[in-house]
Short mmCIF file of C-alpha atoms in Angstrom, two decimals:
data_model
loop_
_atom_site.label_atom_id
_atom_site.label_comp_id
_atom_site.label_asym_id
_atom_site.label_seq_id
_atom_site.Cartn_x
_atom_site.Cartn_y
_atom_site.Cartn_z
CA MET A 563 -34.79 -50.41 -124.56
CA ASP A 564 -37.90 -52.45 -125.66
CA ASP A 565 -41.11 -51.26 -124.70
CA PRO A 566 -41.20 -51.23 -121.11
CA ARG A 567 -44.67 -52.49 -120.67
CA ALA A 568 -43.20 -56.00 -122.19
CA TYR A 569 -41.52 -56.25 -118.46
CA ASP A 570 -45.02 -55.39 -116.66
CA ALA A 571 -44.99 -59.31 -115.44
CA LEU A 572 -41.87 -58.71 -113.86
CA LEU A 573 -42.09 -55.19 -112.35
CA ARG A 574 -45.78 -56.62 -111.00
CA ALA A 575 -43.76 -59.33 -109.35
CA ALA A 576 -41.04 -57.00 -107.89
CA LEU A 577 -43.81 -54.47 -106.41
CA ALA A 578 -45.67 -57.40 -105.02
CA GLU A 579 -42.47 -58.67 -103.16
CA ASP A 580 -42.19 -55.20 -101.59
CA LEU A 581 -45.73 -54.33 -100.95
CA GLY A 582 -47.48 -57.89 -100.25
CA GLU A 583 -51.26 -57.65 -99.56
CA ALA A 584 -51.02 -54.85 -97.13
CA GLY A 585 -49.20 -51.92 -99.19
CA ASP A 586 -46.81 -49.61 -97.63
CA LEU A 587 -48.02 -49.26 -94.29
CA THR A 588 -45.52 -46.62 -93.23
CA SER A 589 -47.13 -44.13 -95.58
CA GLN A 590 -50.69 -45.22 -95.15
CA ALA A 591 -49.96 -44.45 -91.41
CA VAL A 592 -48.07 -40.85 -91.76
CA ILE A 593 -49.21 -39.45 -95.43
CA PRO A 594 -52.91 -38.17 -95.67
CA PRO A 595 -54.49 -39.79 -99.02
CA ALA A 596 -55.18 -36.76 -100.69
CA ALA A 597 -51.30 -35.25 -100.29
CA GLU A 598 -49.59 -34.50 -103.61
CA ALA A 599 -45.83 -34.48 -104.33
CA GLU A 600 -43.06 -33.86 -106.98
CA ALA A 601 -39.95 -35.57 -107.19
CA GLN A 602 -36.94 -36.03 -108.74
CA VAL A 603 -34.99 -39.45 -109.53
CA VAL A 604 -31.03 -38.08 -109.79
CA ALA A 605 -27.80 -39.33 -109.93
CA ARG A 606 -25.57 -39.56 -106.74
CA ALA A 607 -22.56 -40.56 -108.54
CA PRO A 608 -20.83 -40.61 -112.04
CA GLY A 609 -22.19 -43.22 -114.54
CA VAL A 610 -24.08 -44.51 -117.44
CA VAL A 611 -27.86 -45.14 -117.12
CA ALA A 612 -29.79 -47.65 -118.23
CA GLY A 613 -33.28 -48.98 -117.33
CA VAL A 614 -34.82 -45.36 -117.56
CA ALA A 615 -38.04 -46.23 -119.47
CA VAL A 616 -38.91 -49.52 -116.98
CA SER A 617 -38.04 -47.59 -113.96
CA ALA A 618 -40.42 -45.22 -115.04
CA ARG A 619 -42.86 -47.67 -115.85
CA VAL A 620 -42.98 -48.96 -111.95
CA PHE A 621 -44.33 -45.59 -110.83
CA GLU A 622 -47.05 -46.07 -113.59
CA LEU A 623 -47.71 -49.46 -112.46
CA VAL A 624 -48.48 -48.35 -108.73
CA ASP A 625 -50.56 -45.88 -109.90
CA GLU A 626 -51.75 -44.28 -113.13
CA ARG A 627 -52.19 -40.97 -111.79
CA VAL A 628 -48.73 -40.57 -111.63
CA GLU A 629 -47.20 -38.29 -114.17
CA VAL A 630 -43.52 -39.11 -115.42
CA GLU A 631 -41.19 -37.22 -117.50
CA LEU A 632 -37.85 -39.02 -118.98
CA ARG A 633 -35.08 -36.32 -118.61
CA THR A 634 -32.21 -38.67 -119.61
CA ALA A 635 -31.77 -40.78 -122.40
CA GLU A 636 -31.01 -44.41 -122.04
CA GLY A 637 -26.93 -44.84 -122.41
CA ALA A 638 -26.34 -41.45 -121.26
CA ARG A 639 -23.32 -40.60 -119.25
CA VAL A 640 -24.47 -38.46 -115.86
CA THR A 641 -23.00 -36.75 -112.91
CA PRO A 642 -23.88 -36.65 -109.50
CA GLY A 643 -26.96 -34.12 -109.22
CA HIS A 644 -27.85 -35.11 -112.60
CA VAL A 645 -31.91 -35.42 -113.20
CA ILE A 646 -32.89 -39.00 -114.56
CA LEU A 647 -36.72 -39.01 -113.98
CA GLU A 648 -39.48 -36.19 -113.06
CA LEU A 649 -42.54 -37.16 -111.17
CA ARG A 650 -45.43 -35.82 -109.85
CA GLY A 651 -48.53 -37.34 -108.41
CA PRO A 652 -50.13 -38.76 -105.10
CA ALA A 653 -47.35 -38.77 -102.55
CA ARG A 654 -48.22 -42.26 -101.25
CA SER A 655 -47.98 -43.69 -104.59
CA LEU A 656 -44.63 -42.22 -105.29
CA LEU A 657 -43.10 -43.60 -102.18
CA ALA A 658 -44.66 -47.13 -102.73
CA ALA A 659 -42.80 -47.34 -106.31
CA GLU A 660 -39.63 -45.61 -104.92
CA ARG A 661 -37.57 -48.49 -104.02
CA THR A 662 -38.56 -50.96 -106.70
CA ALA A 663 -37.91 -48.32 -109.06
CA LEU A 664 -34.37 -47.26 -107.81
CA ASN A 665 -33.51 -50.89 -107.30
CA LEU A 666 -33.55 -51.39 -111.03
CA LEU A 667 -32.30 -48.03 -112.13
CA GLY A 668 -29.33 -48.38 -109.95
CA HIS A 669 -28.71 -52.05 -110.90
CA LEU A 670 -29.16 -51.69 -114.60
CA SER A 671 -26.90 -48.47 -114.68
CA GLY A 672 -24.28 -50.44 -112.58
CA VAL A 673 -24.07 -52.93 -115.64
CA ALA A 674 -24.30 -50.31 -118.63
CA THR A 675 -21.28 -48.31 -116.32
CA ALA A 676 -18.97 -51.31 -116.06
CA THR A 677 -19.77 -51.95 -119.50
CA ARG A 678 -18.95 -48.68 -120.84
CA GLU A 679 -15.65 -48.79 -118.64
CA LEU A 680 -14.31 -51.49 -120.87
CA VAL A 681 -15.44 -50.53 -124.03
CA GLU A 682 -13.72 -47.31 -123.70
CA ARG A 683 -10.56 -49.27 -122.82
CA VAL A 684 -10.77 -51.32 -125.92
CA ALA A 685 -11.26 -48.29 -128.50
CA GLY A 686 -9.66 -48.32 -131.49
CA THR A 687 -8.47 -52.32 -131.39
CA GLY A 688 -11.59 -53.68 -133.23
CA ALA A 689 -12.42 -55.98 -130.11
CA ALA A 690 -16.25 -56.13 -129.02
CA ILE A 691 -17.01 -56.46 -125.44
CA LEU A 692 -19.71 -58.91 -124.70
CA ASP A 693 -21.80 -60.25 -121.75
CA THR A 694 -22.30 -63.90 -120.53
CA ARG A 695 -25.36 -65.60 -119.31
CA LYS A 696 -24.10 -65.07 -115.96
CA THR A 697 -26.99 -62.65 -115.21
CA LEU A 698 -29.49 -62.72 -112.64
CA PRO A 699 -32.79 -64.90 -112.75
CA GLY A 700 -35.76 -63.11 -114.39
CA LEU A 701 -33.47 -59.91 -115.22
CA ARG A 702 -31.67 -61.29 -118.05
CA ALA A 703 -33.24 -59.39 -120.93
CA LEU A 704 -33.13 -56.04 -118.82
CA GLU A 705 -29.39 -56.84 -117.87
CA LYS A 706 -28.40 -57.48 -121.56
CA ALA A 707 -30.10 -54.30 -122.74
CA ALA A 708 -27.97 -52.38 -120.07
CA VAL A 709 -25.09 -54.16 -121.74
CA ARG A 710 -26.14 -52.63 -124.87
CA ALA A 711 -26.94 -49.02 -123.45
CA GLY A 712 -23.17 -49.35 -122.24
CA GLY A 713 -21.86 -50.18 -125.84
CA GLY A 714 -21.43 -53.48 -125.42
CA GLY A 715 -22.77 -56.52 -126.98
CA ASN A 716 -24.72 -59.75 -126.23
CA HIS A 717 -23.57 -63.21 -126.46
CA ARG A 718 -26.42 -65.65 -127.12
CA MET A 719 -29.46 -64.91 -124.96
CA GLY A 720 -29.92 -68.72 -123.66
CA LEU A 721 -28.92 -72.05 -124.40
CA PHE A 722 -32.01 -72.27 -127.32
CA ASP A 723 -30.17 -69.41 -129.69
CA ALA A 724 -26.64 -70.66 -130.32
CA VAL A 725 -24.47 -73.49 -129.56
CA LEU A 726 -21.63 -73.28 -126.91
CA ILE A 727 -19.72 -76.02 -126.31
CA LYS A 728 -17.62 -76.02 -122.78
CA ASP A 729 -15.42 -78.35 -120.81
CA ASN A 730 -18.27 -80.54 -119.37
CA HIS A 731 -19.64 -81.27 -123.08
CA ILE A 732 -16.00 -81.62 -124.21
CA THR A 733 -15.54 -84.60 -121.58
CA VAL A 734 -18.90 -86.35 -122.74
CA ALA A 735 -18.04 -85.96 -126.25
CA GLY A 736 -14.35 -87.11 -126.05
CA SER A 737 -12.64 -84.03 -127.59
CA PRO A 738 -13.60 -80.31 -128.77
CA ALA A 739 -13.48 -81.36 -132.37
CA GLU A 740 -15.76 -84.40 -131.84
CA ALA A 741 -18.27 -81.94 -130.13
CA VAL A 742 -18.37 -79.37 -133.01
CA ARG A 743 -18.88 -82.30 -135.63
CA ARG A 744 -21.88 -83.75 -133.59
CA ALA A 745 -23.43 -80.01 -132.89
CA ARG A 746 -23.06 -78.97 -136.40
CA ALA A 747 -24.57 -82.42 -137.50
CA HIS A 748 -27.47 -81.37 -135.50
CA VAL A 749 -27.93 -77.96 -135.69
CA GLY A 750 -26.86 -77.52 -139.66
CA PRO A 751 -24.99 -74.69 -141.03
CA GLU A 752 -27.90 -71.80 -139.94
CA VAL A 753 -27.14 -71.89 -136.10
CA THR A 754 -23.78 -70.34 -134.70
CA VAL A 755 -21.58 -73.20 -133.23
CA GLU A 756 -18.84 -72.03 -130.63
CA VAL A 757 -16.53 -74.09 -128.77
CA GLU A 758 -14.34 -73.56 -125.70
CA ILE A 759 -10.48 -74.70 -126.07
CA GLU A 760 -7.65 -74.63 -123.52
CA SER A 761 -4.93 -75.63 -125.67
CA LEU A 762 -3.81 -74.56 -129.37
CA GLU A 763 -3.50 -77.61 -130.40
CA ASP A 764 -7.16 -78.15 -130.63
CA LEU A 765 -8.07 -74.96 -132.77
CA GLU A 766 -7.35 -76.55 -136.19
CA PRO A 767 -9.32 -79.59 -135.46
CA VAL A 768 -12.35 -77.67 -134.48
CA LEU A 769 -12.09 -75.21 -137.59
CA GLU A 770 -12.07 -78.48 -139.53
CA ALA A 771 -15.18 -79.81 -137.75
CA GLY A 772 -16.68 -76.34 -138.51
CA ALA A 773 -16.51 -74.17 -135.29
CA ASP A 774 -17.93 -70.54 -136.31
CA VAL A 775 -16.11 -69.06 -133.01
CA VAL A 776 -13.76 -70.33 -130.91
CA LEU A 777 -13.39 -69.21 -127.30
CA LEU A 778 -9.84 -69.18 -125.76
CA ASP A 779 -10.45 -69.87 -122.23
CA ASN A 780 -7.72 -68.46 -119.70
CA MET A 781 -5.34 -68.32 -122.40
CA SER A 782 -2.45 -66.40 -122.04
CA LEU A 783 -1.36 -63.19 -124.01
CA ASP A 784 1.03 -64.99 -126.18
CA GLN A 785 -1.29 -68.04 -126.84
CA MET A 786 -4.00 -65.22 -127.93
CA ARG A 787 -1.55 -63.88 -130.47
CA ALA A 788 -0.65 -67.27 -131.61
CA ALA A 789 -4.35 -68.31 -131.77
CA VAL A 790 -5.06 -65.11 -134.16
CA GLU A 791 -1.76 -66.06 -136.34
CA ARG A 792 -2.90 -69.70 -136.77
CA ALA A 793 -6.67 -68.96 -137.44
CA ALA A 794 -5.83 -66.44 -139.93
CA GLY A 795 -9.27 -65.08 -140.21
CA ARG A 796 -10.93 -68.58 -140.76
CA CYS A 797 -13.35 -68.00 -137.44
CA LEU A 798 -14.17 -65.35 -135.02
CA LEU A 799 -11.75 -65.62 -131.74
CA GLU A 800 -13.06 -64.79 -128.44
CA ALA A 801 -11.19 -64.51 -124.97
CA SER A 802 -12.63 -65.22 -121.75
CA GLY A 803 -11.31 -65.95 -118.18
CA GLY A 804 -10.47 -63.55 -115.35
CA ILE A 805 -10.25 -60.53 -117.79
CA SER A 806 -10.54 -57.40 -115.85
CA ALA A 807 -10.59 -53.55 -116.51
CA ASP A 808 -6.91 -53.35 -115.75
CA THR A 809 -6.27 -56.29 -118.56
CA VAL A 810 -8.60 -56.00 -121.37
CA ARG A 811 -6.77 -53.55 -123.33
CA ALA A 812 -3.88 -56.12 -123.44
CA VAL A 813 -6.21 -58.86 -124.55
CA ALA A 814 -7.72 -56.53 -127.03
CA GLY A 815 -4.23 -55.88 -128.41
CA THR A 816 -3.62 -59.76 -129.46
CA GLY A 817 -6.24 -59.27 -132.12
CA VAL A 818 -8.99 -61.45 -130.86
CA HIS A 819 -12.47 -60.26 -132.30
CA ARG A 820 -14.26 -60.42 -128.82
CA ILE A 821 -14.00 -60.43 -125.19
CA SER A 822 -16.66 -61.78 -123.19
CA VAL A 823 -16.86 -60.78 -119.64
CA GLY A 824 -19.17 -61.85 -117.18
CA ARG A 825 -18.39 -59.71 -114.04
CA ILE A 826 -20.39 -56.53 -116.18
CA THR A 827 -23.64 -58.30 -115.25
CA HIS A 828 -22.97 -60.40 -112.05
CA SER A 829 -20.84 -58.10 -110.32
CA ALA A 830 -21.40 -54.87 -111.43
CA PRO A 831 -21.82 -52.50 -108.45
CA ALA A 832 -24.97 -50.44 -108.43
CA LEU A 833 -25.04 -46.84 -109.61
CA ASP A 834 -26.14 -44.51 -106.63
CA VAL A 835 -29.38 -43.13 -107.50
CA ALA A 836 -32.04 -41.31 -105.21
CA LEU A 837 -35.55 -39.96 -105.09
CA ASP A 838 -35.67 -36.26 -104.21
CA PHE A 839 -39.07 -35.67 -102.87
CA ARG A 840 -41.19 -32.52 -102.02
CA PRO A 841 -44.48 -32.28 -100.82
CA LEU A 842 -46.91 -29.84 -102.48
CA ALA A 843 -49.47 -27.97 -100.52
CA PRO A 844 -53.03 -28.50 -100.76
CA GLY A 845 -54.47 -26.09 -103.25
CA SER A 846 -51.16 -24.90 -104.81
CA PRO A 847 -51.27 -24.66 -108.66
CA ALA A 848 -48.54 -27.42 -108.86
CA ALA A 849 -50.86 -29.77 -107.06
CA ALA A 850 -54.25 -28.83 -108.54
CA SER A 851 -52.64 -29.34 -112.25
#
C-alpha cells in the first residue's frame, strides 16, 4: 500500500464523523486523562489482512503520543488470535481511534480475503482476477490496494484512465464496432479501449475496429470458449457477470485472460478484527516508558 499519510484527509474525515466536536464522551467521562494503556489489534477469524498501515495511521492522527508497531504484513494470511498491530499510549486516545481503525481494517481485509479465495481457485489457469469500479465512494484507492494485497489485479481506476464501452454507450453509437471506432479516433493508440459484447457475432467487427480488450458479458462457458478460439490471441478477453467462487474455475478454464468480479469490493464480508485492551497501572515501567 502507498504511504498511509496519503490518506490523511480521508482518515480525518472518518474520525470527524465519529468524534464530532465533543470527542469521545464515554471515555472522557469514565477514564482519567492521564491513564495509559496497551492494546493489540487481533484477528478473530481466518483471512487475509489489508489496510494495516492505514489503520495504524488512524491512531497516530488521533494522538501523536500513541506508539504503534505493525506486527503483520500487508497481504498476510492470519488465523484467530493473530496480532496485527500493537499499540501503547493514552487510554482515551486508543479508544477514540478504535472503531474507525477497526472499520477500515476489517473492511479492507474482507476485500483482500474475498480476492484471495478467487485467486487461489483459478491458480494455474493463467486467468487474472480483477476488480471493477463498484467501490464505496471515497474508498476506491484503498479497496483497490486491498485487491492487490489479496493477489488480484486492478481494472481501470476511474473513468479517466481507460475506455470501457458498455451497453448504454453502444445504444447511442449504434453498434459495438462503431463505438470502438469513435473511441479509438478520440483517444489514439496509447489508451486502452475495451468493449462489452453480448453476441459472438460482434467479436470480429470490434477487433477490426481496434479493440484492445473484449468483455464477454454474461456469456455461457461454451460461448467463452468459442470467443477464445475466434479471437486467436488478437486481443485480451475478459469474462464478467454473475461469477462466483463456485463457477470461477470453470470460467478460467475456457481460456479467457481476465475475470472481473464486482463483489470482491462491493459485497465482501468484513474480516472480524478486535482491539484487546489492557490498562497500565500508574507508575508501572510500561506506563513510564
